[in-house]
Short mmCIF file of C-alpha atoms and ligand atoms in Angstrom, two decimals:
data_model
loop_
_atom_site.label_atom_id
_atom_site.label_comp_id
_atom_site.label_asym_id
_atom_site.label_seq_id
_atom_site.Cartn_x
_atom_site.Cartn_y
_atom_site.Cartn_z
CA UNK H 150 0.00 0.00 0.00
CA UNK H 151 2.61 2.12 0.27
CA UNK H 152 4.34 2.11 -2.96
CA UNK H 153 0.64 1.98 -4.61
CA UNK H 154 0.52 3.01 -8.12
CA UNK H 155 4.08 2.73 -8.60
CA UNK H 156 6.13 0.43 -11.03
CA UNK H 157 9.34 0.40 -8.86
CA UNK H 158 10.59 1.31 -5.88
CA UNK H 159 13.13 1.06 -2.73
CA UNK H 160 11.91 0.11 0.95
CA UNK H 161 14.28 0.20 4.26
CA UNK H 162 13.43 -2.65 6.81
CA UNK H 163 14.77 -2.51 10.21
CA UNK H 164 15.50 -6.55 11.00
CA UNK H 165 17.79 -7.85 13.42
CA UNK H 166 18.34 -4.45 14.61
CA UNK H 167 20.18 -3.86 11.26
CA UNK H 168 19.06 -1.75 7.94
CA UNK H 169 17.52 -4.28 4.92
CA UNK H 170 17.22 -2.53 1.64
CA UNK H 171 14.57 -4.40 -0.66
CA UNK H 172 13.76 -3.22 -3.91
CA UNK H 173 10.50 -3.91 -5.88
CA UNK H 174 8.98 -3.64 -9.71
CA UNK H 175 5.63 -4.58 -10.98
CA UNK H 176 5.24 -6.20 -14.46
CA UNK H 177 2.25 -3.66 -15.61
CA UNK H 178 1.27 -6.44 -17.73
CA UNK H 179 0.10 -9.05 -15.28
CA UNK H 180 0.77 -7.26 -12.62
CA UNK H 181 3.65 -9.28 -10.79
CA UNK H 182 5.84 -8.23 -8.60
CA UNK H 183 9.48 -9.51 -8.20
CA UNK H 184 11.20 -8.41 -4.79
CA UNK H 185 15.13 -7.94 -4.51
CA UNK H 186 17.04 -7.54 -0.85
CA UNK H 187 20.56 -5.61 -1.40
CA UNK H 188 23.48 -6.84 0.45
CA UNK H 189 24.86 -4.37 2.35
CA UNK H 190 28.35 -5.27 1.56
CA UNK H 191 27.41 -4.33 -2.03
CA UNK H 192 26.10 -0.70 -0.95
CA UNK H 193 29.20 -0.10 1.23
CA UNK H 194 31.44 -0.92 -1.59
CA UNK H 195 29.67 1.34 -4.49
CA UNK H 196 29.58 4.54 -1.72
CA UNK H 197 33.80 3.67 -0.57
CA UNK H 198 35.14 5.48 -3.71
CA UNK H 199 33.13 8.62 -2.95
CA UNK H 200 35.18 8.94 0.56
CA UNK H 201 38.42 9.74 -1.22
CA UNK H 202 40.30 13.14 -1.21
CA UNK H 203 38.44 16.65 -0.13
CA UNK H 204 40.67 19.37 1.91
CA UNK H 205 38.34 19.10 5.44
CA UNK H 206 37.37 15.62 7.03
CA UNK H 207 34.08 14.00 6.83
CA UNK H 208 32.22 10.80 6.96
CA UNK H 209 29.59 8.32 6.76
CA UNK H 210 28.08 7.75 10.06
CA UNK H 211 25.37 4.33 10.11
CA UNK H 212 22.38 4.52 12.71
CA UNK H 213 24.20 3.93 15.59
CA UNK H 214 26.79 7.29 14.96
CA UNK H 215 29.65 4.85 13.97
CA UNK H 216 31.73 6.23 11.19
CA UNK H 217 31.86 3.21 8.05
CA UNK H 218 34.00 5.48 5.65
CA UNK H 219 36.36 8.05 5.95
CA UNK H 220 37.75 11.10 4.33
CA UNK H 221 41.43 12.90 5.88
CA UNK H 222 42.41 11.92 9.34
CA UNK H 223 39.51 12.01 12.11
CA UNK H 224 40.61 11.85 15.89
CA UNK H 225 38.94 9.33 17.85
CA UNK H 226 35.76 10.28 19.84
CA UNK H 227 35.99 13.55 17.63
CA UNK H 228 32.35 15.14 17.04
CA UNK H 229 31.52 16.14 13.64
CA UNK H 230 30.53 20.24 13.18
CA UNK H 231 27.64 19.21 10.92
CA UNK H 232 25.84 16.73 10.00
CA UNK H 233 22.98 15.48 7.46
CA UNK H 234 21.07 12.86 7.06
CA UNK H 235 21.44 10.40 4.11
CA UNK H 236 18.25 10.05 3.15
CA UNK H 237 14.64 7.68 3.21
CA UNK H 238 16.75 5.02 1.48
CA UNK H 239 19.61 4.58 4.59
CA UNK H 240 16.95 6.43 7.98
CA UNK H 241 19.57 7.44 10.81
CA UNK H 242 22.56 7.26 8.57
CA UNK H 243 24.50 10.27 8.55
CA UNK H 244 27.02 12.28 6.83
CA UNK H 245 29.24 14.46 9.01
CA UNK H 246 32.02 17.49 8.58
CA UNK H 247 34.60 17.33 11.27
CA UNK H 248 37.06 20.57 11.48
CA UNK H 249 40.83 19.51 10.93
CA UNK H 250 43.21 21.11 13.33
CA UNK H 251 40.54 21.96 15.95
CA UNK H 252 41.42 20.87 19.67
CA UNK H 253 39.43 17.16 18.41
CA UNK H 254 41.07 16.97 15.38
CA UNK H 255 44.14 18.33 15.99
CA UNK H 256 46.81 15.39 15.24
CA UNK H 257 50.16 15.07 16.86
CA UNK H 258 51.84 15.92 13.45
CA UNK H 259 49.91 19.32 13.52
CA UNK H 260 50.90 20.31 16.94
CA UNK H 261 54.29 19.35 16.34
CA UNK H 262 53.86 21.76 13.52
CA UNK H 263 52.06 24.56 15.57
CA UNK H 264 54.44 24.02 18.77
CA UNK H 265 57.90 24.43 16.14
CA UNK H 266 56.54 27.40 14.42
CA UNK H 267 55.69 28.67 17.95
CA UNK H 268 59.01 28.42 19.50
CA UNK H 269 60.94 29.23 15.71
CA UNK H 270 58.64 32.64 15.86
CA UNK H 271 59.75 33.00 19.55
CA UNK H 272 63.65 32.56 18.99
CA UNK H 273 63.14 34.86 15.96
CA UNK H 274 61.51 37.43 17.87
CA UNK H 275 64.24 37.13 20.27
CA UNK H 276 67.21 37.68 17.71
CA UNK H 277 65.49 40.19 16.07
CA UNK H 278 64.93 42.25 19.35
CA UNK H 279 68.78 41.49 20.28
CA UNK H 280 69.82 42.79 16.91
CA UNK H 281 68.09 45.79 16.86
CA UNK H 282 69.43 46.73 20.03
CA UNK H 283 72.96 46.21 19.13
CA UNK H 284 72.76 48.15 16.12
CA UNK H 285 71.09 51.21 18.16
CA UNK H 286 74.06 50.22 20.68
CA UNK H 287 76.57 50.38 17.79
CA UNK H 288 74.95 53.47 16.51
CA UNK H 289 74.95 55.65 19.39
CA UNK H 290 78.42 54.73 20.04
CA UNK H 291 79.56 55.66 16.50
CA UNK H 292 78.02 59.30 17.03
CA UNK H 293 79.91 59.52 20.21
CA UNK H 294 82.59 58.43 18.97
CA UNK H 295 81.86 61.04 16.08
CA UNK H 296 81.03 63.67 18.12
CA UNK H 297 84.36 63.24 20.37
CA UNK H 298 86.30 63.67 16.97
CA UNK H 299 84.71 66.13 16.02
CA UNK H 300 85.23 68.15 19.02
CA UNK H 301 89.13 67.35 19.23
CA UNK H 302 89.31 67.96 15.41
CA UNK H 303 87.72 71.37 15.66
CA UNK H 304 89.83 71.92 19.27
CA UNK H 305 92.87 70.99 16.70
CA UNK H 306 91.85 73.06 14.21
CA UNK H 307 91.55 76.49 16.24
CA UNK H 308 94.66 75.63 18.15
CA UNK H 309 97.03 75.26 15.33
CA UNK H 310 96.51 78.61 13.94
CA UNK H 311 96.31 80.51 17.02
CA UNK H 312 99.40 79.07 18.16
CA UNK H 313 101.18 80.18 14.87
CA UNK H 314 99.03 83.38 15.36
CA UNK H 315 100.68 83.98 18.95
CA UNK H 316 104.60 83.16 17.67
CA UNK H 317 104.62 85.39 15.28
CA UNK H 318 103.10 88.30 16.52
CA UNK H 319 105.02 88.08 19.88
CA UNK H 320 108.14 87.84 18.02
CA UNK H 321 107.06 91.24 15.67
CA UNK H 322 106.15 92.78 19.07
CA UNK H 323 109.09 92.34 20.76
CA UNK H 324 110.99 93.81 17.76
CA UNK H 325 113.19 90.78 17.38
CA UNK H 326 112.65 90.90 13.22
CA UNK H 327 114.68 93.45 12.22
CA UNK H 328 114.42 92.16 8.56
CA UNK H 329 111.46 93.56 6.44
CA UNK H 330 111.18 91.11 4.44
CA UNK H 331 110.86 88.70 7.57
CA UNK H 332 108.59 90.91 9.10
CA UNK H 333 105.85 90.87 5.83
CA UNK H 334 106.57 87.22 5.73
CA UNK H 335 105.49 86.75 9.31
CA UNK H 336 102.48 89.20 8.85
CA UNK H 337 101.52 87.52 5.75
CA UNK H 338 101.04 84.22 8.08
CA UNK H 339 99.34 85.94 10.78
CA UNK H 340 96.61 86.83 7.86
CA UNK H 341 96.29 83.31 6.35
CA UNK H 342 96.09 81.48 9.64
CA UNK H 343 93.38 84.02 10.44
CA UNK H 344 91.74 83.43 7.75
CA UNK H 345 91.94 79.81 8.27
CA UNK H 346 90.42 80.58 11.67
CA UNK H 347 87.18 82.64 10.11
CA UNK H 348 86.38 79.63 7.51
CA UNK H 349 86.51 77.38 10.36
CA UNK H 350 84.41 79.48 12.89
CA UNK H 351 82.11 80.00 10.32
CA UNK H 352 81.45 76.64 9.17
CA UNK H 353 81.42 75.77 12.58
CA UNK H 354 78.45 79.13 13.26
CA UNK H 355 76.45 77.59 10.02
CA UNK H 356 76.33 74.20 11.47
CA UNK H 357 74.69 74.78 14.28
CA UNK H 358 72.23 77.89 12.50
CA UNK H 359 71.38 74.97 10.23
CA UNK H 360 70.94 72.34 12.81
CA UNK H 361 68.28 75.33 14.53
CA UNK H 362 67.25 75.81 11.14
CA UNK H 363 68.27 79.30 12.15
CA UNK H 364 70.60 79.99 9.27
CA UNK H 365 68.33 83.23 7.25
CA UNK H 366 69.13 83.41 3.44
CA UNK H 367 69.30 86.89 1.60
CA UNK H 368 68.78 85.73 -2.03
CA UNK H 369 69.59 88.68 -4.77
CA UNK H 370 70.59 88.68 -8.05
CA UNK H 371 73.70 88.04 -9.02
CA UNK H 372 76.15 85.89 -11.68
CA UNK H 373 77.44 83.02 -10.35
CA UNK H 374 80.37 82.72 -12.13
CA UNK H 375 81.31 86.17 -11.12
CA UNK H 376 80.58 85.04 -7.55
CA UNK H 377 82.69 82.31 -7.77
CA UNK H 378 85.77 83.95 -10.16
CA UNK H 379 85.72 86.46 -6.97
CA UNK H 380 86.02 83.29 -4.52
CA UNK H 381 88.57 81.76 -6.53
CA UNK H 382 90.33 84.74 -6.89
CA UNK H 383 90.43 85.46 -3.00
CA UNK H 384 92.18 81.98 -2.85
CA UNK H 385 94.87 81.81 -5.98
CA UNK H 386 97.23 82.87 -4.00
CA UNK H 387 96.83 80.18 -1.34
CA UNK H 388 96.05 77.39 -3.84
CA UNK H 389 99.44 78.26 -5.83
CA UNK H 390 101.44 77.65 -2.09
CA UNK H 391 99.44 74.81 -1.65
CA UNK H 392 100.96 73.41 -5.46
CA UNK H 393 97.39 73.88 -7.03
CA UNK H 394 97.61 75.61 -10.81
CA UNK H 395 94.23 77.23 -10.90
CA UNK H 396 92.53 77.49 -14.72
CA UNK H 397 89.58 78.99 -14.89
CA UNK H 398 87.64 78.27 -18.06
CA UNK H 399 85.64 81.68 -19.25
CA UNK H 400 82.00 81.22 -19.10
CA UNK H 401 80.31 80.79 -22.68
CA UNK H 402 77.13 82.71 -21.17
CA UNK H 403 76.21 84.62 -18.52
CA UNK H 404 75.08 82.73 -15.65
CA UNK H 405 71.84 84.58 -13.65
CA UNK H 406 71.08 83.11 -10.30
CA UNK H 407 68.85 84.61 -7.35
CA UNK H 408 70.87 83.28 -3.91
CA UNK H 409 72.45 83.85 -0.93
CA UNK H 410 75.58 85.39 -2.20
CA UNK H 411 77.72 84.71 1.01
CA UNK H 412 76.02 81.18 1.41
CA UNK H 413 77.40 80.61 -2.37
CA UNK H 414 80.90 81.81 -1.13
CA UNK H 415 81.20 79.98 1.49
CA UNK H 416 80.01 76.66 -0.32
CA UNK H 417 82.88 77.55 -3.01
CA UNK H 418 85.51 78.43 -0.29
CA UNK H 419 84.67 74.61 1.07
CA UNK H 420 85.34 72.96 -1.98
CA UNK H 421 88.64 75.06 -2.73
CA UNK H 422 89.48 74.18 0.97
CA UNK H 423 89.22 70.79 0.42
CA UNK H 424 91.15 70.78 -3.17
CA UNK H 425 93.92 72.35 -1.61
CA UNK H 426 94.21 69.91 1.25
CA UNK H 427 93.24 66.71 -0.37
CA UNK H 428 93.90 66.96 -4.07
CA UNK H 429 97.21 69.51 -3.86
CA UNK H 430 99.55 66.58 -5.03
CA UNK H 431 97.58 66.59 -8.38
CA UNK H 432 98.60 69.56 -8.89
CA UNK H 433 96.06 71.18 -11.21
CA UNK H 434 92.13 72.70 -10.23
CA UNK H 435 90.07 73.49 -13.23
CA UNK H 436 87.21 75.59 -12.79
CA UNK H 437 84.27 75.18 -15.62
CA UNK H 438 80.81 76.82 -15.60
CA UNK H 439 78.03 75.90 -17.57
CA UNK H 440 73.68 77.01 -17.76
CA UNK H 441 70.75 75.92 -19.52
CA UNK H 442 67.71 77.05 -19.50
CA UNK H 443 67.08 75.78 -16.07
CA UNK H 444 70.64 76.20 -13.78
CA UNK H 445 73.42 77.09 -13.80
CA UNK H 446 77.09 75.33 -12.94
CA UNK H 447 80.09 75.59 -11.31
CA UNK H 448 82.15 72.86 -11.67
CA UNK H 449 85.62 72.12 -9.80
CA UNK H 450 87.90 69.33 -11.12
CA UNK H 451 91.07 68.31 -9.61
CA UNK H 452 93.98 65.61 -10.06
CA UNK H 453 94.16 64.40 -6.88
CA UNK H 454 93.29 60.82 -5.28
CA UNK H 455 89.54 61.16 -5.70
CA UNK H 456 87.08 59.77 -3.52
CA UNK H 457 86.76 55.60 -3.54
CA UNK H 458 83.36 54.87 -4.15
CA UNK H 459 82.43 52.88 -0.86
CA UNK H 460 83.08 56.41 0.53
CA UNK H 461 80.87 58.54 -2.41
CA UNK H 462 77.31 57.41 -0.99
CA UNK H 463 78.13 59.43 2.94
CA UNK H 464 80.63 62.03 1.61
CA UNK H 465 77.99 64.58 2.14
CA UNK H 466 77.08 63.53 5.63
CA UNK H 467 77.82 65.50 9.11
CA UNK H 468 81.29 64.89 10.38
CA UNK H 469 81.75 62.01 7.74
CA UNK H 470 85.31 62.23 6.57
CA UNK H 471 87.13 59.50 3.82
CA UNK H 472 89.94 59.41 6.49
CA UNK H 473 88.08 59.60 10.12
CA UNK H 474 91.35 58.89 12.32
CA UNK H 475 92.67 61.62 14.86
CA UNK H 476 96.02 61.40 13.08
CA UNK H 477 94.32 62.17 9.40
CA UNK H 478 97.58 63.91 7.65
CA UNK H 479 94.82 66.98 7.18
CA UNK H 480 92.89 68.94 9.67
CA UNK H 481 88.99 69.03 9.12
CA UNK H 482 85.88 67.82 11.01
CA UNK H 483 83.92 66.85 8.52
CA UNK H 484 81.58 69.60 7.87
CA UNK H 485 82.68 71.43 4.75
CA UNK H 486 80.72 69.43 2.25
CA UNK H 487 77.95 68.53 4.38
CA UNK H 488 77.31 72.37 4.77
CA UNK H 489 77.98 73.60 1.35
CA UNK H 490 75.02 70.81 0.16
CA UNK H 491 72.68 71.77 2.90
CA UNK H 492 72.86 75.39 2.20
CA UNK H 493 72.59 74.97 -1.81
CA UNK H 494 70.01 72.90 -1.06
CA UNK H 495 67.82 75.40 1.04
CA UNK H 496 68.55 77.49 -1.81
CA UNK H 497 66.48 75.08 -4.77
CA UNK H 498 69.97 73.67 -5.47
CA UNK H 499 72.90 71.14 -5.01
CA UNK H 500 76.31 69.97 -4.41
CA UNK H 501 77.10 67.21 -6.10
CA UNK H 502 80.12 64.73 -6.32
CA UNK H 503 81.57 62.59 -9.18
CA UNK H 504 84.85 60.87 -10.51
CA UNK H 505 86.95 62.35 -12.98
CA UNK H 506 87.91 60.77 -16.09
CA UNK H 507 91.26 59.84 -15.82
CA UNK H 508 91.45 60.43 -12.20
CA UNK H 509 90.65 63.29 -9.49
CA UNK H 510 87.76 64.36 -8.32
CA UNK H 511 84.57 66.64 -9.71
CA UNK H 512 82.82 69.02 -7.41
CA UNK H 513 79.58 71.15 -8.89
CA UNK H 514 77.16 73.99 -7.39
CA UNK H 515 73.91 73.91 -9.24
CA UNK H 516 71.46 77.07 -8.44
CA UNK H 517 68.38 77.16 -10.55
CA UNK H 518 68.76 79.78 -13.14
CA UNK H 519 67.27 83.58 -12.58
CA UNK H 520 63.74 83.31 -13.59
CA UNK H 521 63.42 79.36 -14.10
CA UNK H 522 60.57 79.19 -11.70
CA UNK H 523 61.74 77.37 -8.62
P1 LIG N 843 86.73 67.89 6.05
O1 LIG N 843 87.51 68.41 4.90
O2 LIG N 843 86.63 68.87 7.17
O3 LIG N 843 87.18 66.55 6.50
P2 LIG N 843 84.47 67.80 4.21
O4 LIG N 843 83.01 67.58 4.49
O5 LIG N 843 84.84 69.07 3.56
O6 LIG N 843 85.21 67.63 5.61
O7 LIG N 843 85.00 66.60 3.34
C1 LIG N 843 84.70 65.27 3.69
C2 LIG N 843 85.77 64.32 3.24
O8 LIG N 843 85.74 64.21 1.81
C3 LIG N 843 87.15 64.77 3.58
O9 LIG N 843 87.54 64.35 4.85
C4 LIG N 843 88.00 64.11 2.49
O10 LIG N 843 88.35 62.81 2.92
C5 LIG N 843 87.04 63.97 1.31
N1 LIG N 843 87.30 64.96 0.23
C6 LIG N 843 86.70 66.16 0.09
N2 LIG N 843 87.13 66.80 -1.02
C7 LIG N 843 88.04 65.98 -1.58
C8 LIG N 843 88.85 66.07 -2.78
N3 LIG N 843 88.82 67.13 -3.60
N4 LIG N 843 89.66 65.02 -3.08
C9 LIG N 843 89.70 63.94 -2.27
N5 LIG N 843 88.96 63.79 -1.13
C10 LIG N 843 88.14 64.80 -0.79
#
């Protein structure tokens, strides 16, 4: 009565407290019906391939909640998340989603896994942390270390020429140079040391306006190559002691720039400084200019030893110097460069660095051209 008016069908028979699965058909002819009971066994082994592969567990639970097949590894007594039931065909049969990795599921391989990452994130943590420290450690004693030099340097520096300073005008003021040719000499060297003392006090005064961002600009008009003939100039006589033969090639055009004239000076004054106490033994400074439409260039080329290229990246940095050790042949702290940049900088331009073919070294002072808009 239940299957009436049907020509086939499937019926589930509880018997010996275990699932029967008869099938039925009806001839419509005659009206016979032939009756079929499944084995099991036979059911079991069509569903097995279907419990193959899939990224989660899951699997088939009968009536009584005991799993039959099995997808990916299942902990014993683990509870499924989900479940559904199979269907009329197989009542109380179930299929059910377990979660891998959970605190049910989770294997011993996986918390091997978790635990190692654990502790390999922990010892990372820890050398990463130690690292860090040491190079803050490392870094604050290299700007001691920097700062210390640069306070004997510039302690060296003033003391030198004051000394020489001192001699010479004692002896002139006791009247013990009867000579007059001495006596110009020995003036003569109380005016270079003292000039040596006012670049040095200056750059020393612009470093810290600049560090206060103190240091105010008066831009005007003005050529720069005029500027920095007149620089050049001031210092012939002091580059041709030092063995320097100055050439100065003529500008093709003239060379308009709205700056600080005395920050431009003292920029140029810098980079002659440095060519006459690092680059004197090449014996030759060439002075070129050049503008576009945009800037205009000064650009200083010397003979000397140039500056090796794992130095060229830091060259422009505070107290940085190619030679750093107290007993550097030349006096300096460091500053000259690191100032001239700075202040061309603050003024839309640059200071720039690079080799020279065949040897030496190339300074240049870019200013934006009068009128270009920056
Ligand atoms: P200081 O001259 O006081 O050391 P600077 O900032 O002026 O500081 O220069 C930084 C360093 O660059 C110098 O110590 C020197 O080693 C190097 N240097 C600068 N100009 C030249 C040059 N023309 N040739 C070779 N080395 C140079």
């Amino acid at each position: 009565s239940d299957v009436a008016g049907k020509e086939t069908g499937w019926l589930a028979w509880y018997a010996d407290n275990q699932v029967q699965l008869l099938g039925w058909a009806r001839d419509p002819a005659d009206g016979t019906r032939y009756g079929v009971e499944l084995e099991m066994a036979a059911v079991l082994s069509r569903l097995a391939p279907s419990f193959a592969g899939g990224t989660e567990p899951y699997a088939l639970l009968d009536g009584d909640g005991r799993i039959v097949f099995q997808s990916g590894a299942i902990a014993t007594g683990a509870v499924p998340v989900v479940t559904v039931p199979v269907g009329a065909v197989l009542p109380h049969w179930q299929v059910g989603a377990y979660v891998s990795g959970g605190p049910a599921g989770a294997t011993r391989g996986t918390f091997l896994l978790l635990t190692g990452l654990q502790v390999g994130l922990f010892v990372l943590a820890i050398v990463l942390g130690g690292s860090l420290l040491l190079w803050q450690a490392h870094r604050h004693w290299k700007d001691a270390a920097r700062k210390t030099s640069f306070v004997s340097n510039v302690s060296h520096e003033l003391k030198t020429p004051l000394t020489s300073i001192r001699m010479y005008a004692e002896m002139l003021a006791e009247g013990r140079v009867r000579d007059d040719a001495k006596r110009g000499e020995y003036l003569k060297v109380i005016v270079d040391q003292s000039q040596r003392l006012t670049r040095l006090v200056n750059n020393v005064l612009d470093f810290s306006r600049l560090e206060q961002r103190r240091r105010a600009y008066r831009p005007e008009p003005f050529d720069l190559c005029e500027a920095v003939g007149e620089a050049v100039e001031s210092q012939r006589t002091r580059l041709q002691e030092a063995g320097l033969r100055v050439e100065s090639a003529l500008p093709g055009a003239p060379c308009p720039v709205v700056a600080d004239r005395d920050a431009v000076t003292q920029a140029v004054l810098n980079i002659l400084d440095n060519a006459a106490k690092y680059a004197a033994g090449g014996g030759e400074l060439r002075v070129e200019f050049s503008a576009d439409e945009k800037a205009c260039r000064a650009r200083f080329l010397d003979r000397g030893p140039g500056i090796p290229p794992a130095h060229r990246a830091r060259l422009f940095e505070q107290f940085y110097r190619v030679d750093d050790s107290l007993s550097a042949k030349q006096p300096g702290c460091g500053l000259g460069l690191s100032i001239a940049r700075r202040m061309m900088r603050d003024l839309g331009g640059d200071v720039r660095f690079g080799p020279r073919e065949g040897g030496g070294a190339v300074f240049e002072i870019e200013l934006p051209r009068e009128g270009a808009g920056t």
